[in-house]
Coordinates of C-alpha atoms and ligand atoms in Angstrom, one line a residue:
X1426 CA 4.8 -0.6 21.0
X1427 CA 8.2 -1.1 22.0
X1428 CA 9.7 2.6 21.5
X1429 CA 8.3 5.4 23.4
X1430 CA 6.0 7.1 21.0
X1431 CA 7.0 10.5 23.4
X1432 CA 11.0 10.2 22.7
X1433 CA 9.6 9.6 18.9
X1434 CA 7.7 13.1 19.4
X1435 CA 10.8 14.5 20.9
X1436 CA 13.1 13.0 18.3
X1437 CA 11.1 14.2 15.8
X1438 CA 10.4 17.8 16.9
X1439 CA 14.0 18.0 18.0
X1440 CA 15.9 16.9 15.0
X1441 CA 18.1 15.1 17.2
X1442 CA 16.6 11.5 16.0
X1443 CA 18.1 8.2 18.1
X1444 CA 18.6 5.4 15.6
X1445 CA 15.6 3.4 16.8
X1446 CA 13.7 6.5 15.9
X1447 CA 15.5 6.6 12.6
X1448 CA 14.9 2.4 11.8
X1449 CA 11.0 2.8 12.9
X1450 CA 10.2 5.9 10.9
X1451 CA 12.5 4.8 8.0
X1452 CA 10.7 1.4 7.9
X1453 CA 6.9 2.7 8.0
X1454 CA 8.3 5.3 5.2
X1455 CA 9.2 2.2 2.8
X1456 CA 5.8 0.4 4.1
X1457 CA 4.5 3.5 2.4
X1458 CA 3.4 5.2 5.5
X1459 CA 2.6 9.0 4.4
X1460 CA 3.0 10.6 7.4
X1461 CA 6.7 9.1 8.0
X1462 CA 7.3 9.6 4.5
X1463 CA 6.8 13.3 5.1
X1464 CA 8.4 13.5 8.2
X1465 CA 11.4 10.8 7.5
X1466 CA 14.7 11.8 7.0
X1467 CA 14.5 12.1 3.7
X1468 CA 11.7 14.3 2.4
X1469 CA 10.1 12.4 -0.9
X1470 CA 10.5 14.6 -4.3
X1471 CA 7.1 15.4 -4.7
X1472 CA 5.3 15.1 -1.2
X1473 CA 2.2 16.2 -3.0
X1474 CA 0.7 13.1 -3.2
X1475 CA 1.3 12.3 0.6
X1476 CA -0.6 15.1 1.7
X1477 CA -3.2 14.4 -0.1
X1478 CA -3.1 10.1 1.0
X1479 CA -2.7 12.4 4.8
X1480 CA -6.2 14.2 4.0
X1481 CA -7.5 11.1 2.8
X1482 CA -7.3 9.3 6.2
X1483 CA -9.3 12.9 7.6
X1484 CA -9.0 16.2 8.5
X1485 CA -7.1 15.3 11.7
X1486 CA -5.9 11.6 11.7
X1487 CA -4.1 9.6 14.4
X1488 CA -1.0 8.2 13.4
X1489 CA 0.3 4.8 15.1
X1490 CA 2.6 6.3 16.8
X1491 CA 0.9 8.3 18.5
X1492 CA 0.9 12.0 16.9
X1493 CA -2.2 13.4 14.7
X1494 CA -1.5 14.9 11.7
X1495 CA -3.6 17.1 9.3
X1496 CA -3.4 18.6 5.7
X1497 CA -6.7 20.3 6.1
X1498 CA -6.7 24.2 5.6
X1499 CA -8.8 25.2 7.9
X1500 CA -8.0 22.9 10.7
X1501 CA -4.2 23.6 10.3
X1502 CA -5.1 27.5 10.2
X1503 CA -7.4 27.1 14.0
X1504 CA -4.2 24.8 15.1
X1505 CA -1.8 27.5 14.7
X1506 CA -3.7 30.7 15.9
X1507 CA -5.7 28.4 18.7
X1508 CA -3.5 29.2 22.0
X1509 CA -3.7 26.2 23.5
X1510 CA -1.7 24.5 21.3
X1511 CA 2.3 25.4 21.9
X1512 CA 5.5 25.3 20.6
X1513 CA 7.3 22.6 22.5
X1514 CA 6.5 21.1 26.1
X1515 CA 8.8 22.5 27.8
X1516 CA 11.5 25.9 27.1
X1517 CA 13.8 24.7 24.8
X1518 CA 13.7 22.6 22.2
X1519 CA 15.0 19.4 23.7
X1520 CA 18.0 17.2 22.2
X1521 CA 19.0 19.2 19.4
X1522 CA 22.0 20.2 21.3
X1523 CA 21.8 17.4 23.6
X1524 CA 25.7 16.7 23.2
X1525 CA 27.4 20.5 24.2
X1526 CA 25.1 20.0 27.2
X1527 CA 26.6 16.7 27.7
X1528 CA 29.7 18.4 27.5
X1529 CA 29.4 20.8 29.6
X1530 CA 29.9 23.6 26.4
X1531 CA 26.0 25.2 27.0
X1532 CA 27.0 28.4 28.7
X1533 CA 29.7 29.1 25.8
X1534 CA 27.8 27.6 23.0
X1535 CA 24.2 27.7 22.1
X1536 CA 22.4 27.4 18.7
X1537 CA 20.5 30.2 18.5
X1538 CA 17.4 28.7 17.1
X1539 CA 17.4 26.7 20.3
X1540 CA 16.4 30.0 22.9
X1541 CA 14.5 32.1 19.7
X1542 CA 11.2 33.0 19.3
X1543 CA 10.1 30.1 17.2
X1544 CA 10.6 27.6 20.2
X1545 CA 9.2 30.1 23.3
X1546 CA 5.8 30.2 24.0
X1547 CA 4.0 33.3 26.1
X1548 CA 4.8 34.9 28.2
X1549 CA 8.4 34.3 26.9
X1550 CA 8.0 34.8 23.1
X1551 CA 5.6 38.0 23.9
X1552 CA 8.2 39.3 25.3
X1553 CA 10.5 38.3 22.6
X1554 CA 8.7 39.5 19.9
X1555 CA 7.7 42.7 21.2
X1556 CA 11.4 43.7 20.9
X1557 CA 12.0 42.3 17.4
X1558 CA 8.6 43.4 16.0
X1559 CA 9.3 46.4 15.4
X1560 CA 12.6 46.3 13.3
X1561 CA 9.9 44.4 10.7
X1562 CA 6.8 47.4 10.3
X1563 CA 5.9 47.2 6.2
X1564 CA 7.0 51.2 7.3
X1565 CA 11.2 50.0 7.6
X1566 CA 10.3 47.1 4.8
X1567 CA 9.2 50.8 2.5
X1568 CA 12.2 52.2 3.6
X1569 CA 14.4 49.4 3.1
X1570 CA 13.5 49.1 -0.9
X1571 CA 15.9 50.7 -2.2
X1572 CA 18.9 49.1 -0.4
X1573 CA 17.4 45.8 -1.2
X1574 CA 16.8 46.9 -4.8
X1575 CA 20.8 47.6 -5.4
X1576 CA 21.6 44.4 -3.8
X1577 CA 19.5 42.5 -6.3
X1578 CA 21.2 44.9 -9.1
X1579 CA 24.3 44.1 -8.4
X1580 CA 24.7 40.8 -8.0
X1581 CA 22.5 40.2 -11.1
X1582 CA 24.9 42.3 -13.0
X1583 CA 27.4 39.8 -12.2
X1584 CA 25.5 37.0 -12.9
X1585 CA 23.5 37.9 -16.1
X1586 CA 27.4 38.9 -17.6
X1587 CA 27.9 35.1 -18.1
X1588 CA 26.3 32.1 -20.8
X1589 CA 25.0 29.9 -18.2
X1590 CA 25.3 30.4 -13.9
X1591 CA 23.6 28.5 -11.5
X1592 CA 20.8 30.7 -10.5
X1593 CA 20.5 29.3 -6.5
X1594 CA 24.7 30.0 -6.0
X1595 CA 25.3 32.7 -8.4
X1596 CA 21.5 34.5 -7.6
X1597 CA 19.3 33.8 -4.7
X1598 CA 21.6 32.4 -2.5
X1599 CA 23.5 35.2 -2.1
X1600 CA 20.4 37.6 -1.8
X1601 CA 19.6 37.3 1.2
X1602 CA 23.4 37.5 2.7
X1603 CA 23.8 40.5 1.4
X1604 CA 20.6 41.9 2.2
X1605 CA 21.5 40.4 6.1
X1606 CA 24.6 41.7 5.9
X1607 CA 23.5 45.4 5.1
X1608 CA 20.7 45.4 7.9
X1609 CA 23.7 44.5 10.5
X1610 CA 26.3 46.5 8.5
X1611 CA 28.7 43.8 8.4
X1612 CA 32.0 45.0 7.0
X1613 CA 32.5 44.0 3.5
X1614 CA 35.7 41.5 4.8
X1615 CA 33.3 39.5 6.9
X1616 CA 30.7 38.7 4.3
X1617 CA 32.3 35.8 3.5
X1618 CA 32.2 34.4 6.7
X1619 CA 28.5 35.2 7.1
X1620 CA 27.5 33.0 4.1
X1621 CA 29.5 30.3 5.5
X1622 CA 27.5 30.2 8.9
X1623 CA 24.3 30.9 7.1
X1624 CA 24.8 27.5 4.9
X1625 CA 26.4 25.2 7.6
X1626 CA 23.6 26.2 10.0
X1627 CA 20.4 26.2 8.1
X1628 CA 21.5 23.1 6.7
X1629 CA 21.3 21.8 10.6
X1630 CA 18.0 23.1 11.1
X1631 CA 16.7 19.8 10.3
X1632 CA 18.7 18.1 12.9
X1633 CA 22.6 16.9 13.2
X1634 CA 23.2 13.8 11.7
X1635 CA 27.1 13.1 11.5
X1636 CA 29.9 13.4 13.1
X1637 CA 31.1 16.2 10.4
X1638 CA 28.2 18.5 11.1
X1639 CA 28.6 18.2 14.6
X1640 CA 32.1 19.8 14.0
X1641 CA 30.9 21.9 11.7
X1642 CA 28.0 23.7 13.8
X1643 CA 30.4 23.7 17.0
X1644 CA 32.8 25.5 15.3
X1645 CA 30.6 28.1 14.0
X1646 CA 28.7 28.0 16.8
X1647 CA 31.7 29.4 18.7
X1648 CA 32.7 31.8 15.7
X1649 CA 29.7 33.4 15.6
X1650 CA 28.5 33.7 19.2
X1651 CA 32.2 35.6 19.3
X1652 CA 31.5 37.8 16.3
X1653 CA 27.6 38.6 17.4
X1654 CA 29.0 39.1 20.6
X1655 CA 31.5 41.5 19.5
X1656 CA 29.3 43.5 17.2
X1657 CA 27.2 44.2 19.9
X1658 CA 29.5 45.6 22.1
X1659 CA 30.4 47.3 19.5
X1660 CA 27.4 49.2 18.5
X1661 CA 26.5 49.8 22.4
X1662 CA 29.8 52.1 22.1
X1663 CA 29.0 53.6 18.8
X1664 CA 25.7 52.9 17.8
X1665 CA 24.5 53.4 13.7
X1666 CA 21.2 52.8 12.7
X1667 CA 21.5 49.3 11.6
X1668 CA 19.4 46.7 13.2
X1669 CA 22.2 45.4 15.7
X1670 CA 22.5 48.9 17.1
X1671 CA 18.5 49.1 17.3
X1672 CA 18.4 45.8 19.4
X1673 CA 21.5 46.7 21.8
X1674 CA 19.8 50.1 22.4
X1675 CA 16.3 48.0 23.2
X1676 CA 15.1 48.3 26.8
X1677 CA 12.3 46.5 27.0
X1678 CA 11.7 47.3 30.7
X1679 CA 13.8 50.3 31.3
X1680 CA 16.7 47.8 31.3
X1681 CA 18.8 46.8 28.4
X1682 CA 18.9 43.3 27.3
X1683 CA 21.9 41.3 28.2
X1684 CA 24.5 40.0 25.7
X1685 CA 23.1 36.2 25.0
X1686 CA 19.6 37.7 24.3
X1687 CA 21.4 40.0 21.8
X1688 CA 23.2 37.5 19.8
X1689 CA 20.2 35.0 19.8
X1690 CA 18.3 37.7 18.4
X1691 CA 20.5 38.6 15.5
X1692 CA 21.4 34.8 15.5
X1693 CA 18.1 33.8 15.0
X1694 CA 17.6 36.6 12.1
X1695 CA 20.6 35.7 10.3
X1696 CA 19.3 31.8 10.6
X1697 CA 15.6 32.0 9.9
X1698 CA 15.7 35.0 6.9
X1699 CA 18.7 32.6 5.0
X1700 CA 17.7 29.6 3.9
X1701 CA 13.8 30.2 3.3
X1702 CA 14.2 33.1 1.1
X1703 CA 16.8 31.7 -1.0
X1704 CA 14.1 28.8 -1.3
X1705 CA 11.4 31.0 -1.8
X1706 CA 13.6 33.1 -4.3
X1707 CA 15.4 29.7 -6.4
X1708 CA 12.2 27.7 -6.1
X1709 CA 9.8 30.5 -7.7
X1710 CA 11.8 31.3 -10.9
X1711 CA 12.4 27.6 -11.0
X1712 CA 8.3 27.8 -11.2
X1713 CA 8.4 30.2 -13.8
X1714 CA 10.7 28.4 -16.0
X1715 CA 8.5 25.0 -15.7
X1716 CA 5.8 27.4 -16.3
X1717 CA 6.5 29.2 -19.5
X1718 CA 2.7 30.8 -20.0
X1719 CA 2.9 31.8 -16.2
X1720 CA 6.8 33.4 -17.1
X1721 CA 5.1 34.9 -20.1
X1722 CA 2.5 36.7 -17.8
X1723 CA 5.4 38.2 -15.6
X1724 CA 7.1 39.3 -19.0
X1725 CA 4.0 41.2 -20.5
X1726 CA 3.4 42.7 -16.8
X1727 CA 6.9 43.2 -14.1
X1728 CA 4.4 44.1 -11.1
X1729 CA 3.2 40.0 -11.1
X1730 CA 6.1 39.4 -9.5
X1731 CA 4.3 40.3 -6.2
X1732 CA 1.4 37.8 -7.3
X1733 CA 4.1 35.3 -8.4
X1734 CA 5.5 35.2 -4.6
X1735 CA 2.6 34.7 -3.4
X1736 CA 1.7 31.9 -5.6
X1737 CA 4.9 30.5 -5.4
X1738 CA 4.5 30.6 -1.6
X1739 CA 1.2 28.5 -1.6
X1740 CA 2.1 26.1 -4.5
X1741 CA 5.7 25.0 -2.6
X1742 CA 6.0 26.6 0.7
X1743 CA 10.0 26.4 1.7
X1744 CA 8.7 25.5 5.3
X1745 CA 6.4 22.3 4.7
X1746 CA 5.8 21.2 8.5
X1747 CA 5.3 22.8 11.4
X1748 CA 4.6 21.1 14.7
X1749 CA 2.5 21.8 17.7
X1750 CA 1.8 19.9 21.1
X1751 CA -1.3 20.4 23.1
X1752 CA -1.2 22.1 26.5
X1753 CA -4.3 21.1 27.1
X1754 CA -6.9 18.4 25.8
X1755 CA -7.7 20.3 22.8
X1756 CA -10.9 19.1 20.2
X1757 CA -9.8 19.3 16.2
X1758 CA -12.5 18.2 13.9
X1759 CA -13.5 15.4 14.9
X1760 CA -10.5 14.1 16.9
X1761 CA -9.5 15.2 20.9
X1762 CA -6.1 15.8 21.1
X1763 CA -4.9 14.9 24.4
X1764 CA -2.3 17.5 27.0
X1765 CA 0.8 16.7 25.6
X1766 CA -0.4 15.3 21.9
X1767 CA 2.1 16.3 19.6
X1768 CA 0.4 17.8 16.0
X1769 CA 1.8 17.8 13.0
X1770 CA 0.7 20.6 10.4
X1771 CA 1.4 19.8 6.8
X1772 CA 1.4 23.3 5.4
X1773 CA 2.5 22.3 2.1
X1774 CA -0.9 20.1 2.3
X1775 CA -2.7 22.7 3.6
X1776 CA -1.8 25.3 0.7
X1777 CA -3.1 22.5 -2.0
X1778 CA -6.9 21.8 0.0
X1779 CA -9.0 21.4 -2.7
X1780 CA -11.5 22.5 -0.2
X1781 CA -10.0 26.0 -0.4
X1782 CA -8.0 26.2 -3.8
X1783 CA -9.6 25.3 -7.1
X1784 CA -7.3 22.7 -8.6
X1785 CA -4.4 23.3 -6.1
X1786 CA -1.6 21.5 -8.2
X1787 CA -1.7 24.1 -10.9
X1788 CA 0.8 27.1 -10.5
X1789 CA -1.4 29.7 -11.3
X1790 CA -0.5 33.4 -10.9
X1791 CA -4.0 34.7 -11.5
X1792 CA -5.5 32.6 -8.7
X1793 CA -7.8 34.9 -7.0
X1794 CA -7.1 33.5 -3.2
X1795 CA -3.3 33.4 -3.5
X1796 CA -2.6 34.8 -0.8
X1797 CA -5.0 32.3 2.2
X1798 CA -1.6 30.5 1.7
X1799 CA 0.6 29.8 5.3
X1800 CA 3.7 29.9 4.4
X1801 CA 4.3 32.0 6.8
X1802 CA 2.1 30.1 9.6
X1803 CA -0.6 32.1 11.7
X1804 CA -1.3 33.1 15.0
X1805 CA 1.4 34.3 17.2
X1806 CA 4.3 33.0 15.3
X1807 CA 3.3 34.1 11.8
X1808 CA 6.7 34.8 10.2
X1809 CA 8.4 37.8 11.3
X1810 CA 10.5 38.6 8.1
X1811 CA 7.2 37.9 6.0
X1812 CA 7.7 41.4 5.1
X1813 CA 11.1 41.6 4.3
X1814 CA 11.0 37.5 2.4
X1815 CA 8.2 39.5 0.3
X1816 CA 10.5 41.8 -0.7
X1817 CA 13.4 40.7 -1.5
X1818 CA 11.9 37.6 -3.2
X1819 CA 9.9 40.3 -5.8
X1820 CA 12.6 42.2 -5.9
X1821 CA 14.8 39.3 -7.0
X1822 CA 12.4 38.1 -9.8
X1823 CA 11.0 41.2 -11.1
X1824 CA 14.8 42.0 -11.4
X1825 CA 15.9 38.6 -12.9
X1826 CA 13.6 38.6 -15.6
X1827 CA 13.6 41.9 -17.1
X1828 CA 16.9 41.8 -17.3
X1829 CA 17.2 38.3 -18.9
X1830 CA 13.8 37.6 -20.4
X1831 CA 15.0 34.8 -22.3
X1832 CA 16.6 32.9 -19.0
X1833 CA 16.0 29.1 -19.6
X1834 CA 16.5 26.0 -17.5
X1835 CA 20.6 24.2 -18.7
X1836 CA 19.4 21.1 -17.2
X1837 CA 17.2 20.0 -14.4
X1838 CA 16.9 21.2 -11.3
X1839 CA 18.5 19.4 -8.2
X1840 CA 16.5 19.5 -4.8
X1841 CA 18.3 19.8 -1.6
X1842 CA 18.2 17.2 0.4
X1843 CA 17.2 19.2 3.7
X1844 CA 14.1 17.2 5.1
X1845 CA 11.5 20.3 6.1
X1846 CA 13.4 23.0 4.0
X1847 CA 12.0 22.6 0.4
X1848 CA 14.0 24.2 -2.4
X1849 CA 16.2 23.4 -5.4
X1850 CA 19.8 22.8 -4.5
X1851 CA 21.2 23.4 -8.2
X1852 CA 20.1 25.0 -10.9
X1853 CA 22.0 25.6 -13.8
X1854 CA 20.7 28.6 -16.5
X1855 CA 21.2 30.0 -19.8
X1856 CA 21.2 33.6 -19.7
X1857 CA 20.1 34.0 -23.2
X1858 CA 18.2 31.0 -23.8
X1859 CA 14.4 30.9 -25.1
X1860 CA 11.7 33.1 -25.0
Ligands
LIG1264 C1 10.0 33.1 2.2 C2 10.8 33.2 3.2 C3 10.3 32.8 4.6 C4 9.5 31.7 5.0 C5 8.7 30.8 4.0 C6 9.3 31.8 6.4 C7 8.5 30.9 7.1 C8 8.3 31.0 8.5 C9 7.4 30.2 9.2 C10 6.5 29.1 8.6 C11 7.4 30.6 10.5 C12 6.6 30.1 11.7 C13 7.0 28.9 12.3 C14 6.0 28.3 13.3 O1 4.8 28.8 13.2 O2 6.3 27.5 14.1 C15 8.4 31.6 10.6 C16 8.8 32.3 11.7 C17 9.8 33.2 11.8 N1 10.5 33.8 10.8 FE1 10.2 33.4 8.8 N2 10.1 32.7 6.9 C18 10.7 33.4 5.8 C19 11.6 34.5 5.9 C20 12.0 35.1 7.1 C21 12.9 36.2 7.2 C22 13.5 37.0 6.0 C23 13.1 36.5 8.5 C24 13.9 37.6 9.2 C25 14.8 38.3 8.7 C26 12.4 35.5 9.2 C27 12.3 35.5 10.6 C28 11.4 34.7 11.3 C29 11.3 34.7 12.7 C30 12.1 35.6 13.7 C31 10.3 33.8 13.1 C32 9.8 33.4 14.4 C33 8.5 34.2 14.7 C34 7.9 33.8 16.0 O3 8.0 32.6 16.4 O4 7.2 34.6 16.6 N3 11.7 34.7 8.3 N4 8.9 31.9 9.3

């Protein structure tokens, strides 16, 4: 093999992907390769059928290049709660960034996905997580209902006014923004700017690919690290009871944290409870309306909404792959994956195992194991906001379709084209359309 299957690992866990990288995996992708085909640049429409070629070839399989992937249930579960598989060989997720450290920029700009929890393993992300945790108890998620509750209100109020919106930028985009924006009590003149550097970053979470995103991210990068940075002081002056003020008056060990721990913190939040939900929120009344007899359910009965998260959640999981490398030689199955193996985990796979979900392809909101879903991955980086991503995404379509129980699809839904974020881009609606 003439490239490095390690700088393909790298590539591909970075997002930063070289143009060999890019020519080898885009070639095996046309051969038909499933595996690049999932994990190419350019995420197939319905990777269903992948996973289930993936699942085919066993419940861990070696790929040519070197990795092992699986789409097995209970072998992705073990991977992600079995501590000897990691996040990332070493600290930070390498090469994302590569070019501000190139630049010399790293000290004044750093993408705050890049130091967070989801790329730290112990004792760094215990540590981590101990301070976030507890901003996320269901106890502040009970408490936080009603705020979330008038969001929704409100900005369906707006919407449901007109014939036809588009129900991602008119509806769930702008959910979780607002919902963001009242946990860090963001003054209404700066919400704007907040939904700006929520889009142009979660679109980057997949990697930067051109010379306009680079600009892009570097610019917000620098905008926001200055705002975050600012807040913070801020609320170390005159603390409220938002969740900025909660982290600044953290001390973990009798010492409060220091200024770039801060803004990764609320970086990271603002970054990783954007994009999913509006996925999670877009995607499942995009599942409803496919689905009328599943819509008709949630009409006869407003407290399915919970099941149809859930459901939602299993059936087309916003986060479809998550990767792992081995720390040590670790068995799977049948297969030894050696120190340093990289593993890919095709969650969107594993939430349609036959082996675990009686005929997986069917959007069902009265299946009975719903919820063995991992959306939200396992172990020690199960999903933080799953609690809050529950509620707002209820919330949003208990909301939507009492209000407008005759909402109906104008035209067909566009996916976006973000490789391991899966979610429909545009979706235009008729208010009052048919039952
Ligand atoms: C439906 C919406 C969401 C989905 C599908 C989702 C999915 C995920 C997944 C799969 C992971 C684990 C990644 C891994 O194991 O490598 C994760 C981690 C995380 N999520 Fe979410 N997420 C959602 C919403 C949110 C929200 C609303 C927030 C915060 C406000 C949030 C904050 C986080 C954080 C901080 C982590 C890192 C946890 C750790 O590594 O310890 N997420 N999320």
């Amino acid at each position: 093999m003439l490239i490095s299957t390690e700088r393909i690992g790298n590539d591909l866990r970075a997002g930063a992907v070289s143009l060999t990288t890019r020519t080898v995996v885009r070639a095996m992708a046309l051969s038909g390769d499933p595996v690049m085909r999932v994990l190419g640049r350019r995420a197939p429409a319905d990777p269903y059928p992948e996973y289930e070629r993936i699942r085919a070839r066993g419940r861990v399989s070696r790929h040519p290049l070197g990795l092992h992937v699986t789409a097995d249930h209970a072998i992705s579960r073990a991977a992600l709660r079995d501590p000897r598989l990691g996040v990332g060989p070493t600290r930070k997720r390498p090469g994302a960034l590569d070019w501000l450290v190139a630049s010399g920029e790293e000290e004044q700009l750093f993408h705050p996905i890049d130091e967070s929890l989801l790329v730290l393993n112990p004792p760094e992300h215990t540590r981590l997580r101990r301070i976030a945790g507890p901003l996320f108890t269901p106890h502040a998620m009970r408490d936080l209902t009603p705020a979330v509750e008038k969001v929704v209100t409100r900005i369906l109020d707006e919407a449901a006014g007109r014939e036809q919106f588009d129900l991602v930028a008119d509806f769930a985009r702008r959910i979780p923004l607002e919902v963001m924006c009242d946990l860090f009590a963001v003054p209404d003149a700066d919400r704007d700017t907040f939904v700006r550097w929520g889009g142009v970053l979660a679109n980057t979470l997949d990697g930067i690919r051109t010379l306009g995103e680079r600009r892009d991210v570097r610019r917000v990068l620098a905008e926001m690290t200055e705002f975050l940075g600012a807040l913070v002081e801020e609320r170390r002056r005159e603390p409220g009871d938002d969740l900025v003020s909660r982290l600044a008056a953290a001390a973990p060990e009798g010492e409060p944290l220091d200024g770039r721990t801060l803004v990764v913190l609320a970086g990271m939040l603002l970054i990783a409870g954007f994009e999913t939900v509006v996925n999670a929120i877009g995607g499942a009344a995009v599942a409803l309306l496919e689905h009328p007899d599943q819509k008709a359910l949630l009409l006869d009965d407003p407290d399915l909404a919970a099941e149809a998260v859930e459901e939602f959640l299993r059936y087309e999981p916003p986060v479809q792959v998550l990767l792992r490398v081995a720390r040590e030689p670790v068995a799977l199955g049948e297969v030894q994956l050696p120190a340093g193996g990289m593993l890919a985990i095709a969650i969107g796979g594993a939430n349609r195992d036959p082996a675990v979900f009686d005929d997986p392809h069917r959007f069902d909101l009265s299946r009975p194991n719903k919820r063995d879903h991992l959306a939200f991955s396992a172990g020690i980086h199960y999903c933080l906001g799953a609690g809050l991503a529950r509620l707002e995404s209820e919330l949003a379509l208990r909301h939507l379709f009492a209000r407008l129980p005759r909402l109906a699809l104008a035209g067909k839904p566009q996916l976006r084209p973000i490789r391991n974020i899966r979610g429909p881009g545009i979706v235009p609606v008729l208010a009052r359309g048919t039952r």
